[in-house]
mmCIF file of C-alpha atoms in Angstrom:
data_model
loop_
_atom_site.group_PDB
_atom_site.id
_atom_site.type_symbol
_atom_site.label_atom_id
_atom_site.label_comp_id
_atom_site.label_asym_id
_atom_site.label_seq_id
_atom_site.Cartn_x
_atom_site.Cartn_y
_atom_site.Cartn_z
ATOM 1 C CA MET A 1 85.255 -33.819 11.170
ATOM 2 C CA ARG A 2 82.105 -32.170 12.220
ATOM 3 C CA LYS A 3 78.887 -33.852 10.458
ATOM 4 C CA PRO A 4 76.877 -30.907 8.658
ATOM 5 C CA LYS A 5 73.537 -30.205 10.056
ATOM 6 C CA SER A 6 70.420 -31.489 7.744
ATOM 7 C CA GLY A 7 67.966 -29.251 7.262
ATOM 8 C CA PRO A 8 65.956 -27.284 4.666
ATOM 9 C CA LYS A 9 68.241 -26.331 1.494
ATOM 10 C CA ASN A 10 69.753 -22.829 1.386
ATOM 11 C CA LEU A 11 67.737 -20.378 -0.894
ATOM 12 C CA GLY A 12 69.098 -19.597 -4.376
ATOM 13 C CA GLU A 13 70.345 -16.071 -5.324
ATOM 14 C CA PHE A 14 66.819 -14.841 -6.910
ATOM 15 C CA GLU A 15 64.848 -16.449 -4.146
ATOM 16 C CA ILE A 16 66.857 -14.517 -1.544
ATOM 17 C CA LEU A 17 66.332 -11.465 -3.915
ATOM 18 C CA VAL A 18 62.336 -11.955 -4.090
ATOM 19 C CA LEU A 19 62.415 -12.529 -0.631
ATOM 20 C CA ALA A 20 64.375 -9.546 0.642
ATOM 21 C CA ALA A 21 62.032 -7.326 -1.944
ATOM 22 C CA LEU A 22 58.969 -8.853 0.017
ATOM 23 C CA VAL A 23 60.474 -7.618 3.299
ATOM 24 C CA ARG A 24 61.176 -4.339 2.013
ATOM 25 C CA LEU A 25 57.926 -3.517 0.262
ATOM 26 C CA GLY A 26 55.501 -4.841 3.048
ATOM 27 C CA THR A 27 52.093 -4.848 2.154
ATOM 28 C CA ASP A 28 52.506 -3.144 -1.287
ATOM 29 C CA ALA A 29 54.426 -6.189 -2.614
ATOM 30 C CA TYR A 30 52.753 -7.271 -5.861
ATOM 31 C CA GLY A 31 54.227 -8.269 -9.563
ATOM 32 C CA VAL A 32 55.141 -4.917 -10.651
ATOM 33 C CA THR A 33 56.479 -3.448 -7.525
ATOM 34 C CA ILE A 34 58.593 -6.583 -6.762
ATOM 35 C CA ARG A 35 59.944 -6.796 -10.304
ATOM 36 C CA ARG A 36 60.907 -2.912 -10.080
ATOM 37 C CA GLU A 37 62.593 -3.242 -6.599
ATOM 38 C CA ILE A 38 64.597 -6.137 -7.703
ATOM 39 C CA GLU A 39 65.505 -4.333 -10.981
ATOM 40 C CA GLN A 40 66.486 -1.039 -9.555
ATOM 41 C CA ARG A 41 68.152 -2.371 -6.612
ATOM 42 C CA THR A 42 70.377 -5.026 -8.448
ATOM 43 C CA ASP A 43 70.643 -3.303 -11.830
ATOM 44 C CA ARG A 44 69.643 -6.540 -13.606
ATOM 45 C CA THR A 45 66.562 -7.238 -15.755
ATOM 46 C CA VAL A 46 64.008 -9.564 -14.351
ATOM 47 C CA SER A 47 61.355 -11.336 -16.346
ATOM 48 C CA VAL A 48 57.999 -11.679 -14.933
ATOM 49 C CA GLY A 49 57.950 -15.238 -15.992
ATOM 50 C CA ALA A 50 61.138 -15.917 -13.712
ATOM 51 C CA LEU A 51 59.523 -13.821 -10.613
ATOM 52 C CA TYR A 52 56.187 -15.472 -11.122
ATOM 53 C CA SER A 53 57.810 -19.311 -11.082
ATOM 54 C CA THR A 54 59.911 -18.154 -8.141
ATOM 55 C CA LEU A 55 57.000 -16.935 -6.046
ATOM 56 C CA SER A 56 54.969 -20.067 -7.010
ATOM 57 C CA ARG A 57 57.753 -22.121 -5.642
ATOM 58 C CA LEU A 58 58.363 -20.169 -2.487
ATOM 59 C CA GLU A 59 54.855 -20.311 -1.940
ATOM 60 C CA GLU A 60 54.864 -24.008 -2.352
ATOM 61 C CA LYS A 61 57.589 -24.233 0.006
ATOM 62 C CA GLY A 62 55.450 -22.473 2.587
ATOM 63 C CA TYR A 63 57.621 -19.197 2.657
ATOM 64 C CA VAL A 64 55.598 -16.958 1.053
ATOM 65 C CA GLY A 65 51.251 -16.442 1.362
ATOM 66 C CA SER A 66 49.396 -14.724 -1.427
ATOM 67 C CA ARG A 67 45.999 -12.842 -1.640
ATOM 68 C CA ILE A 68 43.788 -11.323 -4.601
ATOM 69 C CA GLY A 69 43.550 -7.930 -4.751
ATOM 70 C CA LYS A 70 41.504 -5.334 -6.448
ATOM 71 C CA ALA A 71 41.184 -5.208 -10.324
ATOM 72 C CA THR A 72 41.794 -2.026 -12.147
ATOM 73 C CA ALA A 73 41.171 -0.778 -15.666
ATOM 74 C CA GLU A 74 44.897 -0.097 -16.055
ATOM 75 C CA ARG A 75 45.072 -3.710 -15.452
ATOM 76 C CA GLY A 76 42.851 -4.836 -18.312
ATOM 77 C CA GLY A 77 40.303 -5.659 -15.496
ATOM 78 C CA ARG A 78 42.812 -7.963 -14.156
ATOM 79 C CA ALA A 79 43.229 -8.214 -9.923
ATOM 80 C CA LYS A 80 46.660 -7.738 -8.392
ATOM 81 C CA ARG A 81 48.373 -10.985 -6.437
ATOM 82 C CA HIS A 82 49.536 -9.509 -3.466
ATOM 83 C CA TYR A 83 52.490 -11.465 -1.842
ATOM 84 C CA GLU A 84 53.648 -11.545 2.039
ATOM 85 C CA ILE A 85 56.962 -13.453 3.750
ATOM 86 C CA LYS A 86 55.894 -15.696 6.171
ATOM 87 C CA ALA A 87 57.682 -16.251 9.598
ATOM 88 C CA GLU A 88 59.178 -19.684 7.907
ATOM 89 C CA GLY A 89 60.126 -17.669 4.965
ATOM 90 C CA GLN A 90 61.987 -14.913 7.433
ATOM 91 C CA ALA A 91 63.424 -17.698 9.354
ATOM 92 C CA GLN A 92 64.891 -19.449 5.809
ATOM 93 C CA LEU A 93 66.026 -15.937 4.493
ATOM 94 C CA GLN A 94 67.820 -15.583 7.852
ATOM 95 C CA ARG A 95 69.685 -18.701 7.541
ATOM 96 C CA SER A 96 70.373 -18.431 3.695
ATOM 97 C CA VAL A 97 71.884 -14.867 4.354
ATOM 98 C CA THR A 98 74.149 -15.994 7.356
ATOM 99 C CA ALA A 99 75.479 -18.994 5.132
ATOM 100 C CA LEU A 100 76.344 -16.483 2.577
ATOM 101 C CA GLY A 101 78.150 -14.177 4.839
ATOM 102 C CA ALA A 102 80.185 -17.031 6.538
ATOM 103 C CA MET A 103 81.289 -18.036 2.655
ATOM 104 C CA LEU A 104 82.055 -14.479 1.788
ATOM 105 C CA LYS A 105 83.712 -13.235 5.016
ATOM 106 C CA GLY A 106 87.260 -12.383 4.008
ATOM 107 C CA VAL A 107 86.546 -12.711 0.393
ATOM 108 C CA SER A 108 86.177 -8.871 -0.158
ATOM 109 C CA PRO A 109 89.927 -8.168 0.215
ATOM 110 C CA TRP A 110 90.886 -11.121 -1.775
ATOM 111 C CA LEU A 111 88.893 -9.871 -4.705
ATOM 112 C CA GLU A 112 90.296 -6.551 -4.399
ATOM 113 C CA THR A 113 93.701 -7.898 -4.685
ATOM 114 C CA LEU A 114 92.732 -9.852 -7.560
ATOM 115 C CA ASN A 115 91.152 -6.793 -9.284
ATOM 116 C CA ARG A 116 94.384 -5.029 -8.590
ATOM 117 C CA LEU A 117 96.272 -7.486 -10.157
ATOM 118 C CA THR A 118 94.275 -8.140 -13.036
ATOM 119 C CA ALA A 119 93.728 -4.375 -13.771
ATOM 120 C CA ARG A 120 97.672 -4.198 -14.451
ATOM 121 C CA MET B 1 32.715 -8.191 -11.473
ATOM 122 C CA ALA B 2 36.546 -7.669 -12.029
ATOM 123 C CA ARG B 3 36.531 -8.541 -15.479
ATOM 124 C CA ASP B 4 33.961 -6.014 -16.467
ATOM 125 C CA ILE B 5 36.406 -3.295 -15.790
ATOM 126 C CA LYS B 6 37.713 -1.947 -19.434
ATOM 127 C CA PRO B 7 40.866 -0.054 -19.941
ATOM 128 C CA PRO B 8 40.192 3.469 -21.344
ATOM 129 C CA HIS B 9 39.740 3.468 -25.211
ATOM 130 C CA SER B 10 42.631 6.011 -25.608
ATOM 131 C CA ALA B 11 45.354 3.331 -24.020
ATOM 132 C CA LEU B 12 47.451 1.419 -26.484
ATOM 133 C CA ALA B 13 46.730 -2.383 -26.465
ATOM 134 C CA PRO B 14 49.730 -4.753 -25.770
ATOM 135 C CA PRO B 15 50.977 -6.744 -28.861
ATOM 136 C CA GLN B 16 48.288 -9.067 -29.400
ATOM 137 C CA LEU B 17 50.394 -12.128 -30.189
ATOM 138 C CA ALA B 18 52.661 -11.623 -27.473
ATOM 139 C CA ARG B 19 49.842 -11.656 -24.939
ATOM 140 C CA ALA B 20 48.397 -14.904 -26.559
ATOM 141 C CA LEU B 21 51.608 -16.527 -26.149
ATOM 142 C CA ILE B 22 51.680 -15.436 -22.272
ATOM 143 C CA VAL B 23 48.366 -16.640 -21.653
ATOM 144 C CA ILE B 24 49.052 -20.182 -23.357
ATOM 145 C CA MET B 25 52.160 -20.367 -21.595
ATOM 146 C CA ALA B 26 51.333 -19.313 -17.970
ATOM 147 C CA SER B 27 49.775 -21.930 -15.527
ATOM 148 C CA ALA B 28 46.384 -21.097 -14.341
ATOM 149 C CA PRO B 29 46.784 -19.988 -10.768
ATOM 150 C CA GLU B 30 49.095 -16.868 -11.943
ATOM 151 C CA ARG B 31 47.737 -16.291 -15.295
ATOM 152 C CA ALA B 32 45.583 -13.219 -14.346
ATOM 153 C CA ALA B 33 48.108 -11.667 -12.153
ATOM 154 C CA LEU B 34 50.721 -12.190 -14.179
ATOM 155 C CA ILE B 35 49.120 -10.693 -17.715
ATOM 156 C CA GLY B 36 47.574 -7.918 -15.507
ATOM 157 C CA ASP B 37 50.816 -7.089 -14.306
ATOM 158 C CA MET B 38 52.454 -6.868 -17.660
ATOM 159 C CA GLU B 39 49.335 -4.591 -18.903
ATOM 160 C CA GLU B 40 49.957 -2.177 -16.128
ATOM 161 C CA GLU B 41 53.748 -1.911 -16.697
ATOM 162 C CA PHE B 42 52.638 -1.827 -20.618
ATOM 163 C CA ALA B 43 50.280 1.199 -20.100
ATOM 164 C CA GLN B 44 52.861 3.222 -17.810
ATOM 165 C CA GLN B 45 55.610 2.722 -20.676
ATOM 166 C CA SER B 46 53.185 3.467 -23.642
ATOM 167 C CA GLN B 47 52.642 6.880 -22.173
ATOM 168 C CA ARG B 48 56.504 7.798 -22.689
ATOM 169 C CA SER B 49 56.774 5.987 -25.545
ATOM 170 C CA PRO B 50 54.260 3.438 -27.220
ATOM 171 C CA HIS B 51 57.115 1.892 -29.583
ATOM 172 C CA ARG B 52 59.515 1.194 -26.511
ATOM 173 C CA ALA B 53 56.460 -0.249 -24.849
ATOM 174 C CA ARG B 54 55.702 -2.755 -27.498
ATOM 175 C CA ALA B 55 59.157 -3.590 -27.527
ATOM 176 C CA TRP B 56 59.595 -4.019 -23.862
ATOM 177 C CA TYR B 57 56.267 -6.474 -24.003
ATOM 178 C CA TRP B 58 57.668 -8.606 -26.760
ATOM 179 C CA ARG B 59 61.065 -8.896 -24.755
ATOM 180 C CA GLN B 60 59.190 -9.904 -21.598
ATOM 181 C CA THR B 61 57.810 -12.372 -23.205
ATOM 182 C CA ALA B 62 60.654 -13.912 -24.843
ATOM 183 C CA ILE B 63 62.751 -13.853 -21.678
ATOM 184 C CA SER B 64 59.786 -15.331 -19.722
ATOM 185 C CA ALA B 65 58.725 -17.819 -21.911
ATOM 186 C CA PRO B 66 61.542 -20.579 -21.073
ATOM 187 C CA TYR B 67 60.465 -19.921 -17.248
ATOM 188 C CA LEU B 68 57.058 -20.472 -17.781
ATOM 189 C CA ALA B 69 57.399 -23.582 -20.231
ATOM 190 C CA LEU B 70 59.549 -25.386 -17.491
ATOM 191 C CA LYS B 71 56.906 -24.447 -14.737
ATOM 192 C CA ARG B 72 54.004 -25.545 -17.008
ATOM 193 C CA LEU B 73 55.958 -28.911 -17.644
ATOM 194 C CA ARG B 74 56.637 -29.318 -14.023
ATOM 195 C CA SER B 75 53.098 -28.837 -13.083
ATOM 196 C CA GLU B 76 50.667 -31.574 -11.596
ATOM 197 C CA GLN B 77 48.385 -31.572 -14.341
ATOM 198 C CA THR B 78 51.403 -32.306 -17.098
ATOM 199 C CA ARG B 79 52.550 -34.918 -14.626
ATOM 200 C CA ARG B 80 49.311 -36.442 -14.461
ATOM 201 C CA LEU B 81 48.949 -36.534 -18.210
ATOM 202 C CA GLY B 82 52.521 -38.160 -18.504
ATOM 203 C CA VAL B 83 51.485 -41.042 -16.058
ATOM 204 C CA ALA B 84 48.512 -41.490 -17.811
ATOM 205 C CA LEU B 85 50.220 -42.062 -21.376
ATOM 206 C CA GLY B 86 52.751 -43.939 -19.784
ATOM 207 C CA ALA B 87 50.330 -46.310 -17.871
ATOM 208 C CA THR B 88 48.622 -46.471 -21.446
ATOM 209 C CA LEU B 89 51.731 -47.589 -23.348
ATOM 210 C CA GLY B 90 52.834 -49.616 -20.462
ATOM 211 C CA ALA B 91 49.440 -51.680 -20.537
ATOM 212 C CA PHE B 92 49.441 -51.638 -24.317
ATOM 213 C CA LEU B 93 53.069 -53.418 -24.236
ATOM 214 C CA LEU B 94 51.974 -55.642 -21.441
ATOM 215 C CA ILE B 95 48.869 -57.147 -23.127
ATOM 216 C CA HIS B 96 50.913 -57.286 -26.424
ATOM 217 C CA TYR B 97 53.785 -59.533 -24.783
ATOM 218 C CA TRP B 98 51.493 -61.267 -22.556
ATOM 219 C CA ASP B 99 49.580 -62.459 -25.427
ATOM 220 C CA ILE B 100 52.598 -63.405 -27.384
ATOM 221 C CA PHE B 101 54.478 -65.170 -24.673
ATOM 222 C CA ILE B 102 52.223 -66.300 -21.968
ATOM 223 C CA ALA B 103 48.523 -66.615 -23.535
ATOM 224 C CA ARG B 104 49.812 -68.537 -26.677
ATOM 225 C CA GLY B 105 52.358 -70.482 -24.709
ATOM 226 C CA ALA B 106 49.349 -71.746 -22.248
ATOM 227 C CA ALA B 107 47.409 -72.613 -25.243
ATOM 228 C CA ARG B 108 50.150 -74.538 -26.945
ATOM 229 C CA GLY B 109 50.894 -76.215 -23.616
ATOM 230 C CA PHE B 110 47.238 -77.490 -23.034
ATOM 231 C CA ALA B 111 47.259 -78.590 -26.738
ATOM 232 C CA VAL B 112 50.180 -80.780 -26.364
ATOM 233 C CA ALA B 113 49.158 -81.943 -23.060
ATOM 234 C CA THR B 114 45.735 -82.735 -24.478
ATOM 235 C CA GLY B 115 46.902 -83.966 -27.671
ATOM 236 C CA ALA B 116 45.356 -80.975 -29.620
ATOM 237 C CA GLN B 117 42.201 -82.906 -29.704
ATOM 238 C CA THR B 118 39.995 -79.907 -28.539
ATOM 239 C CA PHE B 119 40.211 -76.947 -30.539
ATOM 240 C CA PHE B 120 37.397 -75.307 -28.325
ATOM 241 C CA LEU B 121 39.096 -75.948 -25.219
ATOM 242 C CA THR B 122 42.538 -74.654 -26.210
ATOM 243 C CA ARG B 123 41.048 -71.243 -27.562
ATOM 244 C CA SER B 124 39.221 -71.290 -24.250
ATOM 245 C CA VAL B 125 42.392 -71.437 -22.260
ATOM 246 C CA TYR B 126 44.021 -68.887 -24.498
ATOM 247 C CA LEU B 127 41.174 -66.392 -24.189
ATOM 248 C CA LEU B 128 41.162 -67.099 -20.293
ATOM 249 C CA VAL B 129 44.824 -66.312 -20.073
ATOM 250 C CA GLN B 130 44.713 -63.858 -22.453
ATOM 251 C CA MET B 131 41.752 -61.843 -20.514
ATOM 252 C CA THR B 132 43.847 -62.458 -17.346
ATOM 253 C CA GLY B 133 46.502 -60.276 -18.824
ATOM 254 C CA VAL B 134 44.277 -57.543 -19.967
ATOM 255 C CA SER B 135 42.877 -57.475 -16.225
ATOM 256 C CA VAL B 136 46.416 -56.921 -15.082
ATOM 257 C CA ALA B 137 46.402 -54.277 -17.544
ATOM 258 C CA GLY B 138 43.357 -52.594 -16.125
ATOM 259 C CA GLY B 139 44.639 -52.915 -12.682
ATOM 260 C CA ALA B 140 48.007 -50.904 -13.537
ATOM 261 C CA ILE B 141 46.039 -48.185 -15.211
ATOM 262 C CA ALA B 142 43.696 -47.911 -12.318
ATOM 263 C CA ALA B 143 46.658 -48.043 -9.746
ATOM 264 C CA LEU B 144 48.689 -45.277 -11.739
ATOM 265 C CA THR B 145 45.761 -43.011 -12.918
ATOM 266 C CA PHE B 146 42.788 -43.366 -10.408
ATOM 267 C CA ARG B 147 42.429 -40.175 -8.241
ATOM 268 C CA GLU B 148 41.875 -40.816 -4.505
ATOM 269 C CA GLN B 149 38.980 -38.011 -4.483
ATOM 270 C CA ASP B 150 36.899 -39.228 -7.733
ATOM 271 C CA SER B 151 34.440 -41.924 -7.455
ATOM 272 C CA PHE B 152 35.238 -45.240 -9.230
ATOM 273 C CA ALA B 153 32.524 -44.390 -11.769
ATOM 274 C CA ARG B 154 34.210 -40.955 -12.427
ATOM 275 C CA ASN B 155 37.389 -42.600 -12.562
ATOM 276 C CA THR B 156 36.319 -45.342 -15.073
ATOM 277 C CA PHE B 157 34.880 -42.845 -17.417
ATOM 278 C CA ARG B 158 37.795 -40.301 -17.581
ATOM 279 C CA ARG B 159 40.504 -42.647 -17.269
ATOM 280 C CA LEU B 160 40.132 -46.333 -17.739
ATOM 281 C CA ILE B 161 37.698 -45.805 -20.987
ATOM 282 C CA PRO B 162 40.116 -43.569 -22.805
ATOM 283 C CA ALA B 163 43.401 -45.836 -21.773
ATOM 284 C CA GLY B 164 41.243 -49.042 -22.623
ATOM 285 C CA ALA B 165 40.078 -47.411 -26.056
ATOM 286 C CA ILE B 166 43.809 -46.880 -26.928
ATOM 287 C CA ILE B 167 45.006 -50.456 -25.645
ATOM 288 C CA LEU B 168 42.078 -52.053 -27.702
ATOM 289 C CA SER B 169 42.341 -49.897 -30.713
ATOM 290 C CA PRO B 170 44.511 -52.293 -32.797
ATOM 291 C CA THR B 171 41.922 -55.064 -32.357
ATOM 292 C CA LEU B 172 39.304 -52.364 -33.633
ATOM 293 C CA PHE B 173 41.521 -51.403 -36.442
ATOM 294 C CA ALA B 174 41.603 -54.921 -37.483
ATOM 295 C CA MET B 175 38.159 -55.434 -37.368
ATOM 296 C CA ILE B 176 37.635 -52.676 -39.909
ATOM 297 C CA ALA B 177 40.348 -53.915 -42.016
ATOM 298 C CA PRO B 178 40.732 -57.423 -41.513
ATOM 299 C CA ALA B 179 43.479 -59.707 -43.143
ATOM 300 C CA ASP B 180 42.450 -62.816 -45.539
ATOM 301 C CA HIS B 181 42.964 -65.291 -42.307
ATOM 302 C CA TYR B 182 41.046 -63.100 -40.062
ATOM 303 C CA ASP B 183 38.519 -64.504 -37.714
ATOM 304 C CA LEU B 184 36.002 -61.672 -37.234
ATOM 305 C CA SER B 185 33.801 -63.769 -34.698
ATOM 306 C CA PHE B 186 36.563 -64.527 -32.532
ATOM 307 C CA ARG B 187 38.009 -60.936 -32.550
ATOM 308 C CA LEU B 188 34.596 -59.690 -31.544
ATOM 309 C CA LEU B 189 34.433 -62.206 -28.567
ATOM 310 C CA GLN B 190 38.048 -61.177 -27.631
ATOM 311 C CA LEU B 191 37.004 -57.298 -27.787
ATOM 312 C CA ALA B 192 33.509 -58.325 -25.656
ATOM 313 C CA LEU B 193 35.504 -59.990 -22.971
ATOM 314 C CA ALA B 194 38.359 -57.549 -22.844
ATOM 315 C CA VAL B 195 36.155 -54.510 -21.790
ATOM 316 C CA PRO B 196 34.723 -56.397 -18.608
ATOM 317 C CA ALA B 197 38.361 -57.793 -17.727
ATOM 318 C CA LEU B 198 39.840 -54.180 -17.960
ATOM 319 C CA PHE B 199 37.092 -53.142 -15.730
ATOM 320 C CA ILE B 200 37.360 -56.183 -13.212
ATOM 321 C CA GLY B 201 41.320 -55.395 -12.987
ATOM 322 C CA ALA B 202 40.677 -52.086 -11.839
ATOM 323 C CA ARG B 203 37.883 -53.020 -9.501
ATOM 324 C CA ILE B 204 40.603 -55.537 -8.070
ATOM 325 C CA ALA B 205 43.187 -53.034 -8.069
ATOM 326 C CA MET B 206 41.146 -50.528 -6.318
ATOM 327 C CA TRP B 207 39.969 -53.253 -3.775
ATOM 328 C CA LEU B 208 43.428 -54.143 -2.945
ATOM 329 C CA ARG B 209 44.365 -50.576 -2.189
ATOM 330 C CA GLY B 210 41.257 -50.239 -0.083
ATOM 331 C CA ARG B 211 39.319 -47.952 -2.081
ATOM 332 C CA TYR B 212 35.723 -48.746 -2.997
ATOM 333 C CA ARG B 213 35.367 -51.858 -0.793
#
C-alpha cells in the first residue's frame, strides 16, 4: 500500500470559502465584502465572529496577510482591515481543492441516482 | 486621528448592549475592524429598515459569540493566565505536601536520631527543609511563568510576587486569626524566610535555564 505523503493539513470547508473569496475580491477584500461574497455565492449566513476567527487562524498559518485601511464615519471612525491571500495560501488552496475534487470525482452521478430513488 | 471621525447625527446607533458584548468578546487585534464592519453593515441596513438593522445586529452578536469566546479562550493571554494559575496552585500544593511529608519527617527523624534533646535544632532542621521546598516552588513558578523578554525584576514583580502572595496567604490569614496553640513568632520567622526562599528558587531556576547569569 502506498504511504500517504505527510504535509500541511488540508483546509476546512469554511477556510476554502474564505480563501476563495479573497482570490475573487483582490484588493477590495475586507470583513464586509468577504462576508457578503460568501453569503451571496453559497446562500448561507456567515457570522462576523466565524469570519474573523478563520481569518485570524489563516493569518497565523501564514496563508493570509492583512493591512489597516482608512477609517470612515460610516464605520464609527474605525479603520478597515484589508486581507490578501499569500503565495502559501494560494498553494494550500490549490492542494485542498484538488484533494476535494479527487474525493468528489464520480460522486455526482451517484448522488443523482440517490436523489431519484429517495424522490420516489 | 481615525477615532475622531464621528458618524452623522442622523444615523441610527446600533444596540448598545449587543455592541458592548462584541467589544468584550472580540480579541484586541481584530476588535476595531470587526466592530467597524458591523457598524458599516448596520448603517447600510438601517437606511432600508431600522428595525431589521437592529435585529440583524443582535443576530450577528448571538451567532458570533461562540466563535469569539472560543478564540478568546485559545488566545495567548488566556493560555498564560491558565499557566500562571496552574503554577500557583501546583506550587501551593507542593509546599503543603512538602511540609507535611518531607519537612516534618526530616524534623522527626532528626529528633529521633539526636534523642529529641535539642528543640531549637529540630525546628531549624524543619525550617531548612521547609524553605528548600519553598525554593523549589519558587523555581517552578519562575520556570513556568517568567517571560523571556522581561527582566528578572519585572518578572519578579509581575509574576513571582502575586503567586507568592497567594501561596503564603494561609500563613498570613493564620496570623490575623491565630488559634490557641499558635506560635506567632515562629510563623513570622517562616514568613520572613519564605520570601527570600521563593526569590532564591526563582533565581536558581533562571540560572539553570541560562537566563540572567
